[in-house]
Amino acid sequence: MFVFIDFRHFQISELKLLSADVVFLIDGSDEMRASERHIFDFVGEFVKQTEIGPSKVQVALIQYSTEPTCEFFLNTHSLKDDVIGHLSNVTLKGGFSVNTGLALDYVKNDVFSASSGSRAQQGVPQILILLSGRKSEDDVLGPVERMRKTGIVIFSVGMIDAERLEMEQIAHSPKAKYLIKGISDFPLVREQLLSDIASHKDTDSPGVGSSTSIRRNIVFLIDGSDDVRSRFPALREFVAKIVDGLDLNHGKDKVAVVQYSNNAELNFNLNTYKTKEDVLKHVASLKPKGGRPQYIGAALQFVKDNVFISNAGGQHQEGTKQILIVLASGRSRDSPRGPASKLKAEGVVTFAIGSRMTNSAEMQVISADPNYAYSVPDFVNLPRIQQSLMSHLTQMGAEDETKADKHIEKGRDIVFLFDGSDNTSNGFSAIQDFLYKVIERLNIGPNEDRVAVIQFNNVARANFFLNSFMKKEAVLTAVRRLSHKGGRPLNTGAALQYLRDNVFTASAGSRRLEGVPQVLLLLSGGKSFDSVDAPASDLKQLGVLTFAIGTRSSDSRELEKISHGPNFVLSVSDFNDLPSIQQQLQSQWRLWVIDVTHNTQTVLVDTAKKDIVFLLDGSDSTRNGFPAMRDFVEKVVEKLNVGENRDRVSVVQYSKDAEVNFYLKTYSTKEDIVDSVRGLRHKGGRPLNTGAALQYVRDYVFTNSSGSRRLQGVPQMLILLNGGRSFDNVDTPASALKQQGIIVLGIGTRNSDSGELRKISYDPSYALSVSEFTDPPVSKNSSPL
């Protein structure tokens, strides 16, 4: 039954919010049109009775039906009159569908954000008032949970045909849900709503930096050598100030301190102290360990092996952010590159702080990102960087919560690196035309695709960066104006290093730290005069997906080293033939994301079609977890586009030996595959021979006769679910799968060997972990593919 509600009777005079960010999310569908003016009058009355301003209350207005539309953001208007003037001209957008879940996610990611005016990081309450006219046609539970984790407080008002249960699920508490069934309910609803908002406390709405969902394990690795003895008090004071800004009293943060010189020495572990007071007492009593010289590489290895582990209080397996802060006063006598790379592979985010005596390049190698490498003249100058470091730490906790959403919603960062040496003088116009046609098909924008173009010969030079142009027309104009650089020799390795240090960075417009996919397209017309190995490896560790296009003058092995894998290398006789591969490239870089809750990772593959093999541990040790494994496979398959010329699926079980449940060519419809998966029976048996199983799928499943399309260039993926350590060796078969370009994702339990899984996986970061299979690494609201 439709009930007419006169929102003009809502009086907000009792509302006394000193400071808040308030977002109105209004159902703008056709059914709400009869109340249109009254809805906007309600918002207007709120504004009239509230102190509006950048340091007071900020207001945003979003309406939605099929999809959300922003009328104005939190920082659009700073004056009350401007907000009221805008409201007087707003009309409901209309529409038949109502997707409340989509709208909630939009508000969380794009409205309650610093760029849109949110002051969550300053501890300002974040309040959402939803007015909904009927049940959502999409899921609301996932978006609501993600909002709650970031401290947003939701008040829900249901009218017309809104569902009571949904309103309760959305509201932050039962008291914050209101249903209007008849006109007689109106006064009570009005009083309850206004009372709740007026009595809301700042402490109810933690900002991003203090959300209850945020947990961080923070390890300080500090130089305690003889070289810092006189400056150690300044270093100690800096650590104390950082600790003082953390939340150690509610189980959100844990801290450990390690000193190093010629060796590393633990001062206290992550699980030693539970209160800030105890940690600060210990920090205040710290004395330099002494010794020389400094071995930072060995110290990093010590931290990896002895501190970021569960026995020492590490919570990586629980999805807790792992953060390492290194303070160094001098150059290391050993190489930190290897241990630093291992820490990155395990998801540790490292900040490196050096003084004038340190090697700045060494600090960048150690840090997780060049922007996380700091330099001060002396440790007495550490307060200069304190605020910047704390700002990064504050954002760290919320970063992973929204990562999976952001990389889908915010497009891609695409860098074109092309050979501008004398080798390509005849093919330059063809390269220029190719870039133009590829970019023309992108969706350019600040929150969509971004593009950079870099040209290189013996050195690299940016034509423009990722944040230079935010409109497609401007990018295309810049491409039209490109001129050939010329010169020799060709140093591809130096160009790749230039990209890592100067292009795939936040200051150049990269959104890598926000989880946005990073894509590199290299066009090379010859063999490099320098080594590409280390810089190519560095880009892969950053998560950059690299496609390489070469000519007959290029070195195919070199291009394979640089690219994400053999399937990501394309060849033409010369650059005038580039149009022949344009369609192939376009289809290959449409990105799919494997998002595993508790362990967010990304695997990027072709979306057009894939061959996916599930290799399931069917040994006696997984008998209890097998139903959950089966359910996981079913949920993945449900999200695929199954068909003869689309996605193909196979399932293999193994224990002592391997056994095919069905091949890639067995079924061509999703229904048949799901039915077969539901009917899977646990194989059983012992011992567990994972190496033999990997060899089996390589020899008998990823083959043309079994339905594999590897030789046609279709991406090949293996998803391993493993519940224990292998009784045989996995090294050779794992290597053989990688050589064939098969992308392996390894998911293990607490009984698995993590080192073994990393060896098997295509990249160490693709080795994921859950406590047991009854808690599988995917939720119904988070597709694994």
Short mmCIF file of C-alpha atoms in Angstrom, two decimals, residues 421-770:
data_model
loop_
_atom_site.label_atom_id
_atom_site.label_comp_id
_atom_site.label_asym_id
_atom_site.label_seq_id
_atom_site.Cartn_x
_atom_site.Cartn_y
_atom_site.Cartn_z
CA SER A 421 65.63 4.03 -30.91
CA ASP A 422 67.02 4.13 -34.45
CA ASN A 423 65.71 0.54 -34.82
CA THR A 424 62.13 1.81 -35.09
CA SER A 425 62.53 4.95 -37.24
CA ASN A 426 60.66 3.33 -40.16
CA GLY A 427 57.97 1.82 -37.94
CA PHE A 428 57.26 4.85 -35.73
CA SER A 429 54.12 5.99 -37.54
CA ALA A 430 52.74 2.43 -37.26
CA ILE A 431 53.49 2.39 -33.50
CA GLN A 432 51.83 5.78 -33.10
CA ASP A 433 48.73 4.61 -34.98
CA PHE A 434 48.60 1.40 -32.93
CA LEU A 435 48.72 3.32 -29.64
CA TYR A 436 45.98 5.65 -30.86
CA LYS A 437 43.64 2.78 -31.81
CA VAL A 438 44.18 0.87 -28.56
CA ILE A 439 43.67 3.97 -26.38
CA GLU A 440 40.60 4.95 -28.40
CA ARG A 441 38.83 1.85 -27.08
CA LEU A 442 39.66 2.54 -23.41
CA ASN A 443 37.42 4.25 -20.88
CA ILE A 444 39.66 7.11 -19.73
CA GLY A 445 38.94 8.97 -16.50
CA PRO A 446 40.26 9.69 -12.97
CA ASN A 447 38.38 6.68 -11.56
CA GLU A 448 38.53 4.58 -14.73
CA ASP A 449 41.45 3.81 -17.05
CA ARG A 450 44.59 5.96 -16.87
CA VAL A 451 47.33 5.97 -19.50
CA ALA A 452 51.02 6.87 -19.62
CA VAL A 453 53.36 6.76 -22.63
CA ILE A 454 57.13 6.33 -22.25
CA GLN A 455 59.72 6.21 -25.05
CA PHE A 456 63.21 4.77 -24.67
CA ASN A 457 66.55 4.18 -26.36
CA ASN A 458 69.67 4.22 -24.16
CA VAL A 459 67.55 6.13 -21.60
CA ALA A 460 63.81 6.39 -20.99
CA ARG A 461 61.77 9.58 -21.27
CA ALA A 462 58.13 10.11 -20.31
CA ASN A 463 55.94 11.65 -22.98
CA PHE A 464 53.23 11.83 -20.31
CA PHE A 465 52.45 10.19 -16.96
CA LEU A 466 49.35 8.40 -15.62
CA ASN A 467 48.08 11.60 -14.00
CA SER A 468 48.93 13.95 -16.89
CA PHE A 469 45.60 13.64 -18.71
CA MET A 470 42.22 12.51 -17.37
CA LYS A 471 40.20 12.79 -20.59
CA LYS A 472 40.45 10.54 -23.63
CA GLU A 473 40.57 13.47 -26.05
CA ALA A 474 43.62 14.93 -24.27
CA VAL A 475 45.42 11.56 -24.28
CA LEU A 476 44.72 11.02 -27.99
CA THR A 477 45.91 14.53 -28.81
CA ALA A 478 49.17 13.84 -26.95
CA VAL A 479 49.61 10.58 -28.88
CA ARG A 480 49.09 12.39 -32.19
CA ARG A 481 51.84 14.85 -31.25
CA LEU A 482 54.44 12.17 -30.39
CA SER A 483 57.78 12.53 -32.14
CA HIS A 484 60.35 9.81 -32.62
CA LYS A 485 63.18 9.98 -30.06
CA GLY A 486 65.91 8.19 -32.01
CA GLY A 487 69.34 7.23 -30.69
CA ARG A 488 71.17 4.11 -29.56
CA PRO A 489 71.90 1.70 -27.97
CA LEU A 490 68.70 0.06 -26.73
CA ASN A 491 68.68 -0.32 -22.91
CA THR A 492 65.41 -2.08 -22.14
CA GLY A 493 66.51 -3.02 -18.61
CA ALA A 494 67.14 0.61 -17.67
CA ALA A 495 63.76 1.57 -19.16
CA LEU A 496 61.96 -1.04 -17.06
CA GLN A 497 63.76 0.23 -13.95
CA TYR A 498 62.70 3.76 -14.86
CA LEU A 499 59.08 2.61 -14.92
CA ARG A 500 59.38 1.02 -11.48
CA ASP A 501 60.99 4.08 -9.90
CA ASN A 502 59.20 6.90 -11.72
CA VAL A 503 55.97 5.74 -13.39
CA PHE A 504 54.31 2.99 -11.33
CA THR A 505 54.33 5.34 -8.34
CA ALA A 506 51.62 7.29 -6.54
CA SER A 507 53.25 10.63 -7.37
CA ALA A 508 53.02 9.80 -11.10
CA GLY A 509 49.35 8.81 -10.83
CA SER A 510 49.63 5.07 -10.21
CA ARG A 511 46.86 3.62 -8.04
CA ARG A 512 48.70 0.37 -7.34
CA LEU A 513 48.42 0.83 -3.58
CA GLU A 514 44.64 1.15 -3.99
CA GLY A 515 44.51 -2.25 -5.68
CA VAL A 516 44.02 -0.93 -9.23
CA PRO A 517 45.51 -3.35 -11.83
CA GLN A 518 48.83 -2.18 -13.28
CA VAL A 519 49.35 -3.05 -16.94
CA LEU A 520 52.50 -2.54 -19.04
CA LEU A 521 52.55 -2.89 -22.82
CA LEU A 522 56.11 -3.01 -24.21
CA LEU A 523 56.87 -2.61 -27.91
CA SER A 524 60.48 -3.54 -28.64
CA GLY A 525 62.26 -3.61 -31.99
CA GLY A 526 65.55 -5.14 -30.95
CA LYS A 527 67.67 -6.95 -28.37
CA SER A 528 68.58 -4.99 -25.24
CA PHE A 529 72.19 -3.97 -24.61
CA ASP A 530 71.69 -4.28 -20.85
CA SER A 531 70.21 -6.99 -18.62
CA VAL A 532 66.45 -7.08 -18.19
CA ASP A 533 66.37 -9.79 -15.48
CA ALA A 534 66.36 -7.77 -12.25
CA PRO A 535 64.09 -4.90 -13.40
CA ALA A 536 61.61 -7.34 -14.99
CA SER A 537 61.52 -9.29 -11.72
CA ASP A 538 60.99 -6.07 -9.75
CA LEU A 539 57.97 -5.13 -11.86
CA LYS A 540 56.45 -8.59 -11.38
CA GLN A 541 56.92 -8.24 -7.62
CA LEU A 542 55.02 -4.96 -7.81
CA GLY A 543 52.17 -6.89 -9.45
CA VAL A 544 52.55 -5.27 -12.88
CA LEU A 545 51.00 -7.36 -15.67
CA THR A 546 53.34 -7.05 -18.66
CA PHE A 547 52.55 -7.73 -22.32
CA ALA A 548 55.47 -7.67 -24.74
CA ILE A 549 55.25 -7.13 -28.48
CA GLY A 550 58.37 -7.77 -30.54
CA THR A 551 59.49 -7.90 -34.15
CA ARG A 552 61.73 -10.38 -35.94
CA SER A 553 64.69 -8.28 -34.70
CA SER A 554 63.69 -8.76 -31.05
CA ASP A 555 64.99 -11.44 -28.69
CA SER A 556 62.02 -13.75 -27.98
CA ARG A 557 63.59 -15.15 -24.79
CA GLU A 558 64.18 -11.65 -23.48
CA LEU A 559 60.54 -10.76 -24.13
CA GLU A 560 59.39 -13.89 -22.28
CA LYS A 561 61.48 -12.87 -19.26
CA ILE A 562 59.88 -9.43 -19.27
CA SER A 563 56.26 -10.51 -19.85
CA HIS A 564 53.85 -12.03 -17.34
CA GLY A 565 54.24 -15.39 -19.09
CA PRO A 566 54.73 -16.97 -22.53
CA ASN A 567 51.07 -16.32 -23.44
CA PHE A 568 51.67 -12.59 -22.94
CA VAL A 569 54.28 -12.30 -25.73
CA LEU A 570 53.02 -11.28 -29.19
CA SER A 571 55.11 -11.14 -32.38
CA VAL A 572 54.93 -9.30 -35.69
CA SER A 573 57.38 -9.33 -38.59
CA ASP A 574 57.70 -5.56 -38.25
CA PHE A 575 55.66 -2.80 -36.63
CA ASN A 576 53.68 -2.15 -39.82
CA ASP A 577 51.91 -5.45 -39.05
CA LEU A 578 50.67 -4.27 -35.64
CA PRO A 579 47.01 -4.05 -36.79
CA SER A 580 47.01 -7.84 -37.20
CA ILE A 581 47.43 -8.40 -33.44
CA GLN A 582 45.34 -5.53 -32.11
CA GLN A 583 42.20 -7.62 -31.60
CA GLN A 584 44.19 -10.41 -29.94
CA LEU A 585 45.74 -7.94 -27.52
CA GLN A 586 42.40 -6.30 -26.71
CA SER A 587 40.84 -9.64 -25.80
CA GLN A 588 43.87 -10.77 -23.78
CA TRP A 589 44.05 -7.85 -21.40
CA ARG A 590 40.42 -7.78 -20.29
CA LEU A 591 41.21 -8.56 -16.70
CA TRP A 592 39.82 -11.18 -14.38
CA VAL A 593 40.52 -11.05 -10.70
CA ILE A 594 40.79 -13.91 -8.27
CA ASP A 595 39.72 -12.34 -4.98
CA VAL A 596 40.07 -14.48 -1.89
CA THR A 597 38.69 -13.00 1.30
CA HIS A 598 41.16 -13.06 4.21
CA ASN A 599 43.96 -13.14 1.60
CA THR A 600 43.25 -10.68 -1.18
CA GLN A 601 45.45 -11.48 -4.17
CA THR A 602 45.06 -10.85 -7.87
CA VAL A 603 45.67 -13.16 -10.79
CA LEU A 604 45.17 -11.53 -14.15
CA VAL A 605 44.18 -13.65 -17.14
CA ASP A 606 42.18 -13.53 -20.36
CA THR A 607 38.43 -13.27 -19.82
CA ALA A 608 37.34 -14.38 -23.26
CA LYS A 609 38.02 -18.07 -22.53
CA LYS A 610 40.03 -20.12 -20.08
CA ASP A 611 40.86 -23.75 -19.39
CA ILE A 612 40.57 -24.27 -15.61
CA VAL A 613 41.61 -27.45 -13.83
CA PHE A 614 40.81 -28.02 -10.15
CA LEU A 615 43.26 -30.38 -8.46
CA LEU A 616 41.73 -31.50 -5.14
CA ASP A 617 43.49 -33.22 -2.27
CA GLY A 618 41.29 -36.31 -1.87
CA SER A 619 43.45 -38.04 0.74
CA ASP A 620 42.20 -39.32 4.10
CA SER A 621 43.31 -36.10 5.79
CA THR A 622 40.69 -34.01 3.89
CA ARG A 623 37.66 -36.23 4.48
CA ASN A 624 35.96 -33.75 6.84
CA GLY A 625 36.79 -30.75 4.66
CA PHE A 626 35.78 -32.30 1.34
CA PRO A 627 32.17 -30.94 1.32
CA ALA A 628 33.58 -27.41 1.72
CA MET A 629 36.09 -28.03 -1.10
CA ARG A 630 33.28 -29.28 -3.32
CA ASP A 631 31.18 -26.22 -2.44
CA PHE A 632 34.12 -23.92 -3.27
CA VAL A 633 34.49 -25.47 -6.73
CA GLU A 634 30.76 -25.15 -7.36
CA LYS A 635 30.75 -21.45 -6.45
CA VAL A 636 33.68 -20.76 -8.77
CA VAL A 637 32.02 -22.60 -11.64
CA GLU A 638 28.78 -20.67 -11.09
CA LYS A 639 30.65 -17.45 -11.93
CA LEU A 640 32.24 -18.77 -15.13
CA ASN A 641 31.06 -18.40 -18.71
CA VAL A 642 31.09 -22.08 -19.60
CA GLY A 643 30.90 -23.23 -23.21
CA GLU A 644 32.71 -25.08 -25.96
CA ASN A 645 34.35 -21.87 -27.16
CA ARG A 646 34.36 -20.14 -23.76
CA ASP A 647 35.47 -21.47 -20.36
CA ARG A 648 36.23 -25.17 -19.91
CA VAL A 649 36.56 -26.96 -16.57
CA SER A 650 38.14 -30.18 -15.34
CA VAL A 651 38.31 -31.73 -11.85
CA VAL A 652 41.04 -34.09 -10.69
CA GLN A 653 41.42 -35.69 -7.23
CA TYR A 654 44.60 -37.15 -5.84
CA SER A 655 46.14 -38.87 -2.84
CA LYS A 656 48.77 -41.55 -3.51
CA ASP A 657 47.88 -41.25 -7.20
CA ALA A 658 45.70 -38.96 -9.31
CA GLU A 659 42.25 -39.69 -10.72
CA VAL A 660 40.25 -37.59 -13.21
CA ASN A 661 36.64 -36.90 -12.27
CA PHE A 662 36.03 -35.23 -15.65
CA TYR A 663 38.18 -33.71 -18.40
CA LEU A 664 38.16 -30.24 -19.98
CA LYS A 665 36.24 -31.60 -22.99
CA THR A 666 33.77 -33.74 -20.98
CA TYR A 667 31.09 -31.09 -20.38
CA SER A 668 30.17 -28.00 -22.39
CA THR A 669 27.41 -26.58 -20.16
CA LYS A 670 27.56 -25.07 -16.69
CA GLU A 671 24.61 -27.17 -15.52
CA ASP A 672 26.39 -30.43 -16.37
CA ILE A 673 29.56 -29.36 -14.60
CA VAL A 674 27.70 -28.22 -11.46
CA ASP A 675 25.74 -31.49 -11.36
CA SER A 676 28.97 -33.47 -11.64
CA VAL A 677 30.68 -31.40 -8.93
CA ARG A 678 27.74 -31.89 -6.56
CA GLY A 679 28.04 -35.65 -7.10
CA LEU A 680 31.78 -35.81 -6.37
CA ARG A 681 32.76 -38.47 -3.83
CA HIS A 682 35.86 -38.25 -1.70
CA LYS A 683 38.64 -40.40 -3.16
CA GLY A 684 40.49 -41.24 0.06
CA GLY A 685 43.87 -42.91 0.37
CA ARG A 686 47.40 -42.15 1.54
CA PRO A 687 50.14 -40.96 1.36
CA LEU A 688 49.80 -37.57 -0.39
CA ASN A 689 51.93 -37.35 -3.56
CA THR A 690 51.40 -33.79 -4.80
CA GLY A 691 54.40 -33.92 -7.14
CA ALA A 692 53.03 -36.95 -8.98
CA ALA A 693 49.60 -35.28 -9.22
CA LEU A 694 51.09 -32.13 -10.76
CA GLN A 695 52.97 -34.26 -13.29
CA TYR A 696 49.75 -36.16 -14.03
CA VAL A 697 47.71 -33.03 -14.85
CA ARG A 698 50.56 -31.76 -17.04
CA ASP A 699 50.83 -35.02 -19.00
CA TYR A 700 47.18 -36.11 -19.17
CA VAL A 701 44.88 -33.11 -18.53
CA PHE A 702 46.54 -30.02 -20.00
CA THR A 703 46.72 -31.81 -23.34
CA ASN A 704 45.01 -31.36 -26.69
CA SER A 705 43.39 -34.81 -26.50
CA SER A 706 41.80 -33.95 -23.12
CA GLY A 707 40.35 -30.65 -24.31
CA SER A 708 43.15 -28.21 -23.47
CA ARG A 709 43.48 -25.28 -25.88
CA ARG A 710 46.97 -24.26 -24.71
CA LEU A 711 48.42 -24.52 -28.23
CA GLN A 712 45.71 -22.11 -29.41
CA GLY A 713 46.88 -19.51 -26.89
CA VAL A 714 43.98 -19.98 -24.46
CA PRO A 715 45.11 -19.24 -20.86
CA GLN A 716 45.61 -22.35 -18.74
CA MET A 717 44.87 -22.22 -15.01
CA LEU A 718 45.33 -24.79 -12.26
CA ILE A 719 43.68 -24.29 -8.87
CA LEU A 720 45.17 -26.61 -6.26
CA LEU A 721 43.39 -27.26 -2.95
CA ASN A 722 45.89 -28.97 -0.69
CA GLY A 723 45.52 -30.18 2.91
CA GLY A 724 48.97 -31.50 3.79
CA ARG A 725 52.66 -31.78 2.99
CA SER A 726 53.61 -33.89 -0.01
CA PHE A 727 55.45 -37.18 0.42
CA ASP A 728 57.22 -36.70 -2.92
CA ASN A 729 59.16 -33.84 -4.48
CA VAL A 730 57.17 -31.06 -6.18
CA ASP A 731 60.05 -29.02 -7.65
CA THR A 732 60.39 -30.59 -11.11
CA PRO A 733 56.67 -30.97 -11.96
CA ALA A 734 55.91 -27.47 -10.64
CA SER A 735 58.68 -26.04 -12.82
CA ALA A 736 57.37 -27.98 -15.83
CA LEU A 737 53.89 -26.46 -15.40
CA LYS A 738 55.35 -22.94 -15.23
CA GLN A 739 57.41 -23.58 -18.37
CA GLN A 740 54.17 -24.38 -20.17
CA GLY A 741 52.74 -21.03 -19.03
CA ILE A 742 50.14 -22.61 -16.73
CA ILE A 743 49.03 -20.21 -13.99
CA VAL A 744 48.91 -22.16 -10.73
CA LEU A 745 47.04 -20.90 -7.67
CA GLY A 746 47.79 -22.92 -4.53
CA ILE A 747 45.35 -22.89 -1.61
CA GLY A 748 46.46 -24.70 1.54
CA THR A 749 45.39 -25.24 5.13
CA ARG A 750 47.37 -24.98 8.35
CA ASN A 751 48.56 -28.56 7.72
CA SER A 752 50.06 -27.64 4.35
CA ASP A 753 53.70 -26.75 3.79
CA SER A 754 53.66 -23.01 2.93
CA GLY A 755 57.09 -23.19 1.30
CA GLU A 756 55.92 -26.07 -0.87
CA LEU A 757 52.81 -24.15 -1.94
CA ARG A 758 54.90 -21.14 -2.92
CA LYS A 759 57.11 -23.37 -5.08
CA ILE A 760 54.06 -24.84 -6.80
CA SER A 761 52.24 -21.54 -7.37
CA TYR A 762 52.92 -19.51 -10.50
CA ASP A 763 54.18 -16.72 -8.27
CA PRO A 764 54.78 -16.88 -4.47
CA SER A 765 52.01 -14.31 -3.95
CA TYR A 766 49.53 -16.77 -5.52
CA ALA A 767 49.99 -19.18 -2.59
CA LEU A 768 46.98 -18.63 -0.33
CA SER A 769 46.10 -20.08 3.05
CA VAL A 770 43.07 -20.84 5.23
#
